[in-house]
Tab-separated table of C-alpha atoms and ligand atoms in Angstrom:
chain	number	residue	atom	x	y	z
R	1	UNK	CA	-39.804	-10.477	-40.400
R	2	UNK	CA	-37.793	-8.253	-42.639
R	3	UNK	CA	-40.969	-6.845	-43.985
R	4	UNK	CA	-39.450	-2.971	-43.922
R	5	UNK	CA	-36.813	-1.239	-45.729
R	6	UNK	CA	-35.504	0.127	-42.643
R	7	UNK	CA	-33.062	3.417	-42.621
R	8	UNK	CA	-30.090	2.909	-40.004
R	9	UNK	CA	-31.569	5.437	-37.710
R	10	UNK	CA	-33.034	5.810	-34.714
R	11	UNK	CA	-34.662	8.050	-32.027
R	12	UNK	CA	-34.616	8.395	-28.588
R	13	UNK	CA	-37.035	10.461	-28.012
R	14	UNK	CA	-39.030	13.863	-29.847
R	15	UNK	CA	-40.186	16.814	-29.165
R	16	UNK	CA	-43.035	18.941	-31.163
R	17	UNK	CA	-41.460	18.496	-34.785
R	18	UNK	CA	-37.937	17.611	-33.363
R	19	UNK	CA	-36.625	14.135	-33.257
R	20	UNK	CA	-33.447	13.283	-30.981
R	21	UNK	CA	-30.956	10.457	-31.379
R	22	UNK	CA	-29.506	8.914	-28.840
R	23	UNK	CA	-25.832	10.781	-29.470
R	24	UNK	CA	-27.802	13.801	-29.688
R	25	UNK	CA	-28.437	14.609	-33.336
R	26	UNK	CA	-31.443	16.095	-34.898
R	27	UNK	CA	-33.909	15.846	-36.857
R	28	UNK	CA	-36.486	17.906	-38.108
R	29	UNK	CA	-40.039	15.551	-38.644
R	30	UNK	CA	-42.006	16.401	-41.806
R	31	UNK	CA	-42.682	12.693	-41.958
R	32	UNK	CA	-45.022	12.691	-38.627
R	33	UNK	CA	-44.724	8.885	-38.695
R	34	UNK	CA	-46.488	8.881	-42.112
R	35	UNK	CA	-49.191	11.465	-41.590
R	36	UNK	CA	-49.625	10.135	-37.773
R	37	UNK	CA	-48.044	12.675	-35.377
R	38	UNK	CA	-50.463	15.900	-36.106
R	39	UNK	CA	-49.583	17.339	-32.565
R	40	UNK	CA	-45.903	16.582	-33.120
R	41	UNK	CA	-44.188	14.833	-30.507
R	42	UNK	CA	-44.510	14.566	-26.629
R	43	UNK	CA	-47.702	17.404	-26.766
R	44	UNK	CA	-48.194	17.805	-22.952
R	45	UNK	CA	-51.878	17.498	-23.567
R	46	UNK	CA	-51.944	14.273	-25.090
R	47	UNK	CA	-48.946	12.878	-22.666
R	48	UNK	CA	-51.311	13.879	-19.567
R	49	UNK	CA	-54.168	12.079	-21.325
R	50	UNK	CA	-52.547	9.077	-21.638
R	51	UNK	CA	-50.503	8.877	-17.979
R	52	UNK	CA	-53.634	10.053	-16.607
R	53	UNK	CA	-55.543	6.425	-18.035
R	54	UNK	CA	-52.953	4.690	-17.502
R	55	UNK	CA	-53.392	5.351	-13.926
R	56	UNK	CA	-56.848	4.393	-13.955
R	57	UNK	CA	-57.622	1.620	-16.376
R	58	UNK	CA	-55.922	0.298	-19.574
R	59	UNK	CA	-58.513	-2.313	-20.695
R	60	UNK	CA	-61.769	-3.679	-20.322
R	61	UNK	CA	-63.401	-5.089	-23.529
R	62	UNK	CA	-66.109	-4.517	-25.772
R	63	UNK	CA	-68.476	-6.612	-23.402
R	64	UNK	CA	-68.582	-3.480	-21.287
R	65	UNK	CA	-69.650	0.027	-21.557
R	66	UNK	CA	-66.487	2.477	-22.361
R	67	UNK	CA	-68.163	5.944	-21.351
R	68	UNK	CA	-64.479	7.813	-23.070
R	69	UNK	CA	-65.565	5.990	-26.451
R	70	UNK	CA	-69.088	6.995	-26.048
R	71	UNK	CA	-67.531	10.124	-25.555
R	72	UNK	CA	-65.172	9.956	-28.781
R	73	UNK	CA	-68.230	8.852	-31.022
R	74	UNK	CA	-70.507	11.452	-30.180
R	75	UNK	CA	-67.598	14.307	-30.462
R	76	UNK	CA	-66.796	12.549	-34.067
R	77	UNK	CA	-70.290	12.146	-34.812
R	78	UNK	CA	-71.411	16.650	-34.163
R	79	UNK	CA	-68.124	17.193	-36.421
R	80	UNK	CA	-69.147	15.147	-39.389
R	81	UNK	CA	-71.687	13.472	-41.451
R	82	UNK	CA	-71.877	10.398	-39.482
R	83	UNK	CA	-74.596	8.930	-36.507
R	84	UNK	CA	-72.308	6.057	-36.129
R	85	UNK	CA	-68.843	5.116	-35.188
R	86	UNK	CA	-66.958	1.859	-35.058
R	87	UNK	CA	-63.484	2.465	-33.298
R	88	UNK	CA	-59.977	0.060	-34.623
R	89	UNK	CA	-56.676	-0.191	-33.972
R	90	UNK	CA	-55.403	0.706	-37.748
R	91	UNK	CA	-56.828	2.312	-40.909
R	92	UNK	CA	-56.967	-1.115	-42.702
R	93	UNK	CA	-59.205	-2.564	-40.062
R	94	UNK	CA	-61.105	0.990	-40.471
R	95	UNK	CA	-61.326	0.176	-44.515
R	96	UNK	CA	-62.446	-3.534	-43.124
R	97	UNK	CA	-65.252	-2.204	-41.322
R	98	UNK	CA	-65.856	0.418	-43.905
R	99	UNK	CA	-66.273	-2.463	-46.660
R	100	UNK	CA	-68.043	-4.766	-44.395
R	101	UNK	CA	-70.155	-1.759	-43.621
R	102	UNK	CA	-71.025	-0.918	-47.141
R	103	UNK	CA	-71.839	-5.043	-47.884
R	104	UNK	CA	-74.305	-4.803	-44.946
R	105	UNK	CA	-76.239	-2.208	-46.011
R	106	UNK	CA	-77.490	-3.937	-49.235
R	107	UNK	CA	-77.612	-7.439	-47.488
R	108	UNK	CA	-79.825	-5.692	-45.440
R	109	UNK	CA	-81.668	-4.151	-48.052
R	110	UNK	CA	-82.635	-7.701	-49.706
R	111	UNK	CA	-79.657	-7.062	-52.540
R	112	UNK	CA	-76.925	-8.765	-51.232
R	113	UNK	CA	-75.489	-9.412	-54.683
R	114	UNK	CA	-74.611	-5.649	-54.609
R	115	UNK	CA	-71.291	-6.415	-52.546
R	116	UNK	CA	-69.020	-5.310	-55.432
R	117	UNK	CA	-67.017	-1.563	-55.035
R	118	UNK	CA	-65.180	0.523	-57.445
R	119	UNK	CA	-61.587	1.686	-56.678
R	120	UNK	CA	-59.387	3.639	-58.292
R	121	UNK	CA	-55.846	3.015	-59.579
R	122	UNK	CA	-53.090	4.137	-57.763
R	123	UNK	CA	-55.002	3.568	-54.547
R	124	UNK	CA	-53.656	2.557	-51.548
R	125	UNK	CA	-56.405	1.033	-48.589
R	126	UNK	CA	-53.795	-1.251	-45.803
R	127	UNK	CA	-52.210	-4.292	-45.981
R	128	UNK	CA	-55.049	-6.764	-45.125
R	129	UNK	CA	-56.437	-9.401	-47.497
R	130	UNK	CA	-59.161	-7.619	-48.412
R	131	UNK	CA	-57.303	-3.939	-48.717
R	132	UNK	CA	-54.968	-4.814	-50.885
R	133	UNK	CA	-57.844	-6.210	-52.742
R	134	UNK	CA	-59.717	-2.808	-52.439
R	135	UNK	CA	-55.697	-0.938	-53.700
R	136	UNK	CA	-55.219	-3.130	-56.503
R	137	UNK	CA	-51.686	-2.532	-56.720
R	138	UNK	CA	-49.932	-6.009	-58.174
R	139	UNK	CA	-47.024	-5.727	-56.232
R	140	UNK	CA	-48.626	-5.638	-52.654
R	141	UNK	CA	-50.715	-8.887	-53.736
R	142	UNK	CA	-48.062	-10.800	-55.091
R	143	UNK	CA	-47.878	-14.587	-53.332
R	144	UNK	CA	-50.527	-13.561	-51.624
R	145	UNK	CA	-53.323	-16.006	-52.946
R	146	UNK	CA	-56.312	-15.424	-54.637
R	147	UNK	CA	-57.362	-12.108	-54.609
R	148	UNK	CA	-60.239	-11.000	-52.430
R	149	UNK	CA	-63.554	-10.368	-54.938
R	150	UNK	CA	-65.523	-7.944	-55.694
R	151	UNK	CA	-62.904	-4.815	-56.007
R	152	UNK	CA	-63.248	-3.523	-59.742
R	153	UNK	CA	-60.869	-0.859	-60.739
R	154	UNK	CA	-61.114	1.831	-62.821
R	155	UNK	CA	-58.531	5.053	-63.750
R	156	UNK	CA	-57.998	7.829	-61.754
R	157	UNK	CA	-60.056	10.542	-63.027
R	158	UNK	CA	-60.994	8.652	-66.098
R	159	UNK	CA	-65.360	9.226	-65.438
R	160	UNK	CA	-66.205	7.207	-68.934
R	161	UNK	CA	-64.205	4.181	-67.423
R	162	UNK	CA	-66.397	4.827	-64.214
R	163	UNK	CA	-69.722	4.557	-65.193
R	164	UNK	CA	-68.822	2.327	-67.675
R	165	UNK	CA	-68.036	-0.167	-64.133
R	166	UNK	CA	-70.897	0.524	-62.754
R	167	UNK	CA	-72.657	-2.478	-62.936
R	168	UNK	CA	-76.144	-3.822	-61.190
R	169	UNK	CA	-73.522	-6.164	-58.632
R	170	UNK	CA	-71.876	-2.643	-57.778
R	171	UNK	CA	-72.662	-1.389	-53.950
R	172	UNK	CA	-70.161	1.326	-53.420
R	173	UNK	CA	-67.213	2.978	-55.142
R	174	UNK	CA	-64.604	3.641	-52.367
R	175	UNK	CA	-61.935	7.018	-52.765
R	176	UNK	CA	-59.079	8.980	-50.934
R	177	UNK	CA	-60.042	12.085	-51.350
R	178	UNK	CA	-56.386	12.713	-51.844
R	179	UNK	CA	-54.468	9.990	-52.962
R	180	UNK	CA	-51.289	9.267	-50.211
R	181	UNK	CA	-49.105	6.354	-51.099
R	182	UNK	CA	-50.461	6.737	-54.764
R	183	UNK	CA	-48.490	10.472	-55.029
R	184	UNK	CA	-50.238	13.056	-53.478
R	185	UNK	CA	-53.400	13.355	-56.146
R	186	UNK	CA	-55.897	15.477	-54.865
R	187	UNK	CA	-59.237	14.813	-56.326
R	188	UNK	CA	-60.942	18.124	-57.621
R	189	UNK	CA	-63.988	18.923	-55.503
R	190	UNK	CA	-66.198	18.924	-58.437
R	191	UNK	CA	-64.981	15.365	-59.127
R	192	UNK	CA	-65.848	14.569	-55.594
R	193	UNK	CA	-69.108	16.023	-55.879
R	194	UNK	CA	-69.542	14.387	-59.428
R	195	UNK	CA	-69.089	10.957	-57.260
R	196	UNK	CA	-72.123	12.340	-54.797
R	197	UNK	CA	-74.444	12.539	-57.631
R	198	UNK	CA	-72.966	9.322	-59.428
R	199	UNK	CA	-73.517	7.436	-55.879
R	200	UNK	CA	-77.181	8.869	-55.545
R	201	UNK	CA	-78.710	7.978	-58.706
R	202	UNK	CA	-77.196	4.304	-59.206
R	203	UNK	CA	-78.342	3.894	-55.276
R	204	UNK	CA	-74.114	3.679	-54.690
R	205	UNK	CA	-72.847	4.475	-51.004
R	206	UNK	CA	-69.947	6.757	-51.311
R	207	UNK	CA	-66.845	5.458	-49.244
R	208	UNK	CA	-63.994	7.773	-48.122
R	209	UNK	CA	-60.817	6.970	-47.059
R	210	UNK	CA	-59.453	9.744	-45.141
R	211	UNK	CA	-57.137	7.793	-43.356
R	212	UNK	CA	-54.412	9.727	-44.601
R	213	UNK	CA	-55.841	13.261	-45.512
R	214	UNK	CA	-58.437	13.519	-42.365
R	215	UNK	CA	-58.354	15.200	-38.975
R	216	UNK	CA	-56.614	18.674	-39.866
R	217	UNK	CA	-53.990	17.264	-42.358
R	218	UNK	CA	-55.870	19.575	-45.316
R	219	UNK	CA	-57.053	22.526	-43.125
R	220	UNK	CA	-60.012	20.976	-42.498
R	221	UNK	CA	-60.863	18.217	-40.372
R	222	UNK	CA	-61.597	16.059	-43.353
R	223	UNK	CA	-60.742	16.548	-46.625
R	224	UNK	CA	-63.871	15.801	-48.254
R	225	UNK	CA	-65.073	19.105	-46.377
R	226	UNK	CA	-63.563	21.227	-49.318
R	227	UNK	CA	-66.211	19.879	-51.612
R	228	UNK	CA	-69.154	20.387	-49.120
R	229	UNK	CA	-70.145	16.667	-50.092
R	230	UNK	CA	-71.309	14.253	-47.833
R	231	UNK	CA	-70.069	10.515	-47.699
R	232	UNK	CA	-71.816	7.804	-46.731
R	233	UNK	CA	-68.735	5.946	-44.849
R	234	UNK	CA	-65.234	7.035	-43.944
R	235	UNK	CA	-62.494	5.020	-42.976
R	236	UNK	CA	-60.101	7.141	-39.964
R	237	UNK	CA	-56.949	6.058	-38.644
R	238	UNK	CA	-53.195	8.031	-38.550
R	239	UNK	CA	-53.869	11.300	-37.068
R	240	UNK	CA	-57.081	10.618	-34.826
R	241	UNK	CA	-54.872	8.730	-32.250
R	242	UNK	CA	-51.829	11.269	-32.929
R	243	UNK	CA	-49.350	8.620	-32.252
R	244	UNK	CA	-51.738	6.238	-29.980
R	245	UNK	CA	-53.155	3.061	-31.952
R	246	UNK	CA	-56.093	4.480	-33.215
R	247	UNK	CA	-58.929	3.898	-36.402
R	248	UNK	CA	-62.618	4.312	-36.651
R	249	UNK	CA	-64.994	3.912	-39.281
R	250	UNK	CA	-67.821	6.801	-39.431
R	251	UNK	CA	-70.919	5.931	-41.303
R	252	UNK	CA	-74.793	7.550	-41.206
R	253	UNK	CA	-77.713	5.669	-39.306
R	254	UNK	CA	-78.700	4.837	-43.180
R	255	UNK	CA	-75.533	3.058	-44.300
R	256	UNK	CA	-74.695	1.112	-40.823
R	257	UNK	CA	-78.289	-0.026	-40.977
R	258	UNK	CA	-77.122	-3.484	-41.439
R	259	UNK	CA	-73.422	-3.189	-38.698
R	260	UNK	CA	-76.339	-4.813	-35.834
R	261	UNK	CA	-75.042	-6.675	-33.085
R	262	UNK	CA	-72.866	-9.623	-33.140
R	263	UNK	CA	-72.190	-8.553	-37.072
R	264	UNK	CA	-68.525	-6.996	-36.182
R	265	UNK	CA	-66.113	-6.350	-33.521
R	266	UNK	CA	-62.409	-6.103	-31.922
R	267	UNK	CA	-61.025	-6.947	-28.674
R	268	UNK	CA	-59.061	-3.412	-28.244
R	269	UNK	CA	-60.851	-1.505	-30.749
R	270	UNK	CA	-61.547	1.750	-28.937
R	271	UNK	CA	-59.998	0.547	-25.498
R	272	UNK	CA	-60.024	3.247	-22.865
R	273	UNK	CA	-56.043	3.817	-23.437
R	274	UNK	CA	-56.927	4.597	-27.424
R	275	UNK	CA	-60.243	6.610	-26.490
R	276	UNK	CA	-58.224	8.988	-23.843
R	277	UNK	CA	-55.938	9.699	-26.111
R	278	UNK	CA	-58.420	10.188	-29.387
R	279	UNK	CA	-60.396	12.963	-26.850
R	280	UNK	CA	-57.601	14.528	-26.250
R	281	UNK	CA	-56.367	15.014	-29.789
R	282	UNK	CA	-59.762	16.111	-30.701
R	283	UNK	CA	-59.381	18.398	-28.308
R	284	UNK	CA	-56.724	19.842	-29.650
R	285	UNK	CA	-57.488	20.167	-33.494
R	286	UNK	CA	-61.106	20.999	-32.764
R	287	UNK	CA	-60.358	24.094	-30.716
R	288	UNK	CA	-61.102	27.153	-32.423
R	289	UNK	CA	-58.861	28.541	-34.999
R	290	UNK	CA	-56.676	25.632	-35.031
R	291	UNK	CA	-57.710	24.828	-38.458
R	292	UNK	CA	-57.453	28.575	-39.501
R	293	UNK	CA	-54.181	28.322	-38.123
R	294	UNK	CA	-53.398	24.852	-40.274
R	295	UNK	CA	-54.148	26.427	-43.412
R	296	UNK	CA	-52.506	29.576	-42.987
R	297	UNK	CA	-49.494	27.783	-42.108
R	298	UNK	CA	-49.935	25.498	-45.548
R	299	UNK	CA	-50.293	28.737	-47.610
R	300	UNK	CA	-46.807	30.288	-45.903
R	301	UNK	CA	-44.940	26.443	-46.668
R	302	UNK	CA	-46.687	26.606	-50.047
R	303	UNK	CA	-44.848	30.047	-51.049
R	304	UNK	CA	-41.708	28.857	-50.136
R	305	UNK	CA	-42.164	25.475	-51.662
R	306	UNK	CA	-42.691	27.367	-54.882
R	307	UNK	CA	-39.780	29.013	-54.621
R	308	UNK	CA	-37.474	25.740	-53.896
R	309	UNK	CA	-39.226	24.444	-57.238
R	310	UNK	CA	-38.026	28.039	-58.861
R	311	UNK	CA	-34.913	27.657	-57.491
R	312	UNK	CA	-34.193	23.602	-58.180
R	313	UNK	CA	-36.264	23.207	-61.361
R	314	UNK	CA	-33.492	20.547	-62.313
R	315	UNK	CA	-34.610	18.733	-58.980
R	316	UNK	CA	-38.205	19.337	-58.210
R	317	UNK	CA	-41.038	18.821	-60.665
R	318	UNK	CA	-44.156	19.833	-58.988
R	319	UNK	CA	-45.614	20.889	-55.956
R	320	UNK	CA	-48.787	19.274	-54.842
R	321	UNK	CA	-51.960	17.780	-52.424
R	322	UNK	CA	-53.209	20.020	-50.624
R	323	UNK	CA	-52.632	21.645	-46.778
R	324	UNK	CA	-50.047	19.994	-45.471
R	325	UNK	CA	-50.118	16.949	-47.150
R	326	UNK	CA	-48.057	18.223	-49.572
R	327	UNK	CA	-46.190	16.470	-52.147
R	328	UNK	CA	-42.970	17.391	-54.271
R	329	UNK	CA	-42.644	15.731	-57.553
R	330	UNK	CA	-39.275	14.593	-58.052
R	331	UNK	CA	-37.202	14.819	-61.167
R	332	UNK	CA	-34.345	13.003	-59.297
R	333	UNK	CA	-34.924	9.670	-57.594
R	334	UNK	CA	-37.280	10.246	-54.711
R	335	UNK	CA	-35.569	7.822	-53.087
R	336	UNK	CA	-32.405	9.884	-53.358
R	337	UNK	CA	-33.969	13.301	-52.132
R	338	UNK	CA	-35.339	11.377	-49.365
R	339	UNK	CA	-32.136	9.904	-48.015
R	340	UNK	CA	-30.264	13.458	-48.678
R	341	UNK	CA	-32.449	15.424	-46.740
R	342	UNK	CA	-31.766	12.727	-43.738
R	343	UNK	CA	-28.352	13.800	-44.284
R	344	UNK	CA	-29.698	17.758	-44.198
R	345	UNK	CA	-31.458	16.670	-40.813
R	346	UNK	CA	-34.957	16.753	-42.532
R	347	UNK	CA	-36.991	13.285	-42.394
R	348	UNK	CA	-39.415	13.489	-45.212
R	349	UNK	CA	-41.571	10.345	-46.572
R	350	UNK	CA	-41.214	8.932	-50.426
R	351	UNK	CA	-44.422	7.866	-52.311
R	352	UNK	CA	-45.657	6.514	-55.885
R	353	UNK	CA	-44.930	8.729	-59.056
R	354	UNK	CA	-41.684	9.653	-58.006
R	355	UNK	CA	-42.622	11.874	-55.270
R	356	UNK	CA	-41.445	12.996	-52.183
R	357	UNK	CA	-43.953	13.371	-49.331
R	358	UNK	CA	-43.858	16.618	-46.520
R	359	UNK	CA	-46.439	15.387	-43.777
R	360	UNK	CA	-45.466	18.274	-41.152
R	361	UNK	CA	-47.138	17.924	-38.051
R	362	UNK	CA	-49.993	20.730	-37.853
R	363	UNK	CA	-48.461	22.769	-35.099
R	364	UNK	CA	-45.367	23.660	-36.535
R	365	UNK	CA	-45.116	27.526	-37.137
R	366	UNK	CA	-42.794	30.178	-39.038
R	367	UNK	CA	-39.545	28.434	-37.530
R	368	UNK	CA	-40.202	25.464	-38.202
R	369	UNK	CA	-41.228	26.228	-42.105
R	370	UNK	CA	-37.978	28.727	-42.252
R	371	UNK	CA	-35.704	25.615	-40.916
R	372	UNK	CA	-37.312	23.200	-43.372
R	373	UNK	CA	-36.891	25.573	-46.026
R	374	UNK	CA	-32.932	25.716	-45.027
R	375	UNK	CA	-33.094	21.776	-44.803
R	376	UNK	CA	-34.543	21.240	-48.235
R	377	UNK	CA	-33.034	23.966	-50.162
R	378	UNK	CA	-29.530	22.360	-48.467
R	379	UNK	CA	-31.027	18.605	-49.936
R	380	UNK	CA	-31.189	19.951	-53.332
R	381	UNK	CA	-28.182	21.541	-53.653
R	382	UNK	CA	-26.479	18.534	-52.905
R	383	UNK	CA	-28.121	16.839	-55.216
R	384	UNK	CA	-27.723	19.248	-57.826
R	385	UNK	CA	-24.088	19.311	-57.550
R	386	UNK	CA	-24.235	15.300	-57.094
R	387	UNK	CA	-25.264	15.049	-60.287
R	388	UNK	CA	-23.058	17.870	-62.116
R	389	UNK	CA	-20.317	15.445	-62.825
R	390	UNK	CA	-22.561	13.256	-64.344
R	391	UNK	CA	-23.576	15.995	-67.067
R	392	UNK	CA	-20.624	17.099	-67.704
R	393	UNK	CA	-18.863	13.692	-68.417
Z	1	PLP	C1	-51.951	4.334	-44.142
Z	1	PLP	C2	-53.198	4.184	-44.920
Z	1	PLP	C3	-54.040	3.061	-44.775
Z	1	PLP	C4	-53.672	1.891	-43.907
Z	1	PLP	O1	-53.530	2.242	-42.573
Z	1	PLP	P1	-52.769	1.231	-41.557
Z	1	PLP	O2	-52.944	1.900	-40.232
Z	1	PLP	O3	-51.360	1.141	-42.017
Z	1	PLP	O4	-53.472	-0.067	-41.645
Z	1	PLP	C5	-55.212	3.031	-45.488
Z	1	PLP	N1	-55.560	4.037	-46.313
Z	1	PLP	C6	-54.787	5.123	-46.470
Z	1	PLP	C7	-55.246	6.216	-47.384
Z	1	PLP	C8	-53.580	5.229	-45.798
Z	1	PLP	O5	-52.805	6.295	-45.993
């Protein structure tokens, strides 16, 4: 179906940031498959993972034991909040299980009237009945039938409108910590930790979605870390799989109280194929001072971000999100900037508000930033002196 705005491009194959066409052009990635390649393309480590399973066994089903995935979980579970993990194949089925997860727990409780979450506008959760729901935005739900219930929306960063939603049918409120698709809006950490207290004294699970902004993309493993909070649930996907099919949804003993069995599943969720892989990306970002490294590398891009912005004030707006999930707003067409810097051998990603996404991979270095900085500077001054004509007409 022609579901996707494709460019005329394609690769042949990649290598750490680098993509390669097939006549031999190319490209430098700060797209990362839309926040998914963190250790950039063909990492040896996550290419002997996967041969190495391949070799051995692809599939089995959920009817069996899958000691990698016991594995992944309890890895995930001594990094984070959570006791419990439910492996997918996407971050909306994460979001699924994340929503199904938060329904549960108040089912089980005896409140099952409490099925109702808060979301905020701007957000974006998948493509699935219920996740466009859960995003809100009228243009993904279009034709689509009747909207799933129970979703209630309020404004970003508007806390009046919040508790004013909060009703006694309400069960969750559900947040990126940084909004992606919406345009890069970080939420403060006090906000975050604002939500915490919000959640704890209406008896509200907190939900993140860090499909986007987890595993390394903000210098720390999740994003939420920043605020020292504690969710209830998270919704994973993009990154943990680093290119492999990969989601999970991480939740404490407390809040998957009700996720018993027979209440959920998924034929390939967590397959050994996805859970060799997952391992070995965790591997990878949970190694010491990779993090340090990720944010060091974010404050170096940062610096010379701010000087593009200095330099192109006609063409870039703002620079924001956080790490390297970094966002420029645009004061030309995003679209435009976009499609220039694939002519300036830069692939970046466009998002709401106008802005222009830069989704590195976490293991590019000074070259890499001193070659993007080339690439973009090059984008805007072609579209600086694209649109000279036009002023002076
Ligand atoms: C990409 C994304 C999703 C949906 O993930 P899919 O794997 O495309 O289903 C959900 N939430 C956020 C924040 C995302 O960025």
């Amino acid at each position: 179906m022609p579901t996707y705005a494709r460019a005329a491009l394609e690769f042949e194959r990649g290598e750490g940031a680098w993509l390669f066409t097939p006549d031999g052009r190319k490209y430098l990635d700060f797209g990362s498959g839309i926040a998914v390649n963190v250790l950039g393309h063909s990492h040896p480590h996550l290419v002997s993972a996967l041969v190495g399973q391949a070799q051995k066994l692809w599939h089995v089903s959920n009817i069996y034991k899958i000691p990698e995935g016991e594995r992944l979980a309890e890895r995930l579970c001594a990094l984070t909040f959570a006791d419990r993990v439910f492996f997918t194949n996407s971050g909306a089925e994460a979001l699924e299980c994340a929503i199904k997860t938060a329904r549960k727990y108040h089912s089980a409780n005896g409140q099952p009237n409490r099925y109702r979450i808060i979301t905020f506008e701007g957000a974006f959760h998948g493509r699935t009945l219920a996740t466009i729901a859960a995003g809100g935005q009228q243009k993904y739900l279009d034709g689509f039938g009747p909207k799933v219930e129970g979703f209630d929306q309020v404004p970003f960063g508007d806390h009046a409108a919040l508790e004013a939603a909060i009703g006694p049918d309400t069960g969750a409120i559900l947040i990126e910590p940084v909004q992606g698709e919406g345009g890069l809006r970080p939420v403060p950490p006090q906000c975050l930790r604002g939500l915490r207290e919000l959640c704890d004294k209406h008896g509200l699970l907190l939900v993140l979605d860090e499909v986007q902004s987890g595993v390394g993309r903000t210098g720390k493993l999740f994003a939420h870390e920043w605020s020292g909070i504690r969710p209830d649930i998270m919704a994973v996907a993009k990154g943990i799989g680093g290119g492999f099919p990969l989601g999970a949804c991480l939740a404490t003993e407390e809040a998957a109280k009700g996720m018993v069995a027979g209440t959920h599943g998924s034929t390939y969720g967590g397959n050994p194929l996805a859970m060799a892989v997952g391992n070995a990306v965790l591997d990878v970002v949970s190694a010491p001072d990779f993090l340090e490294r990720v944010r060091e590398t974010a404050r170096d891009f940062a610096q010379r971000l701010a000087e593009l912005k200095d330099h192109y004030p006609d063409i870039v707006e703002e620079v924001r999100g956080s790490g390297l999930l970094i966002g420029l707003k645009m004061r030309v067409a995003n679209t435009a900037f976009v499609a220039e810097g694939r002519e300036q051998g830069i692939l970046t990603v466009g998002a709401g508000d106008n802005v222009v996404r830069l989704l590195p991979p976490l293991i590019i270095g000074e070259p890499e930033i001193q070659e993007a900085y080339r690439r973009l500077d090059a984008t805007c001054a072609a579209l600086r002196s694209a649109q000279a004509p036009a002023k002076a007409s």
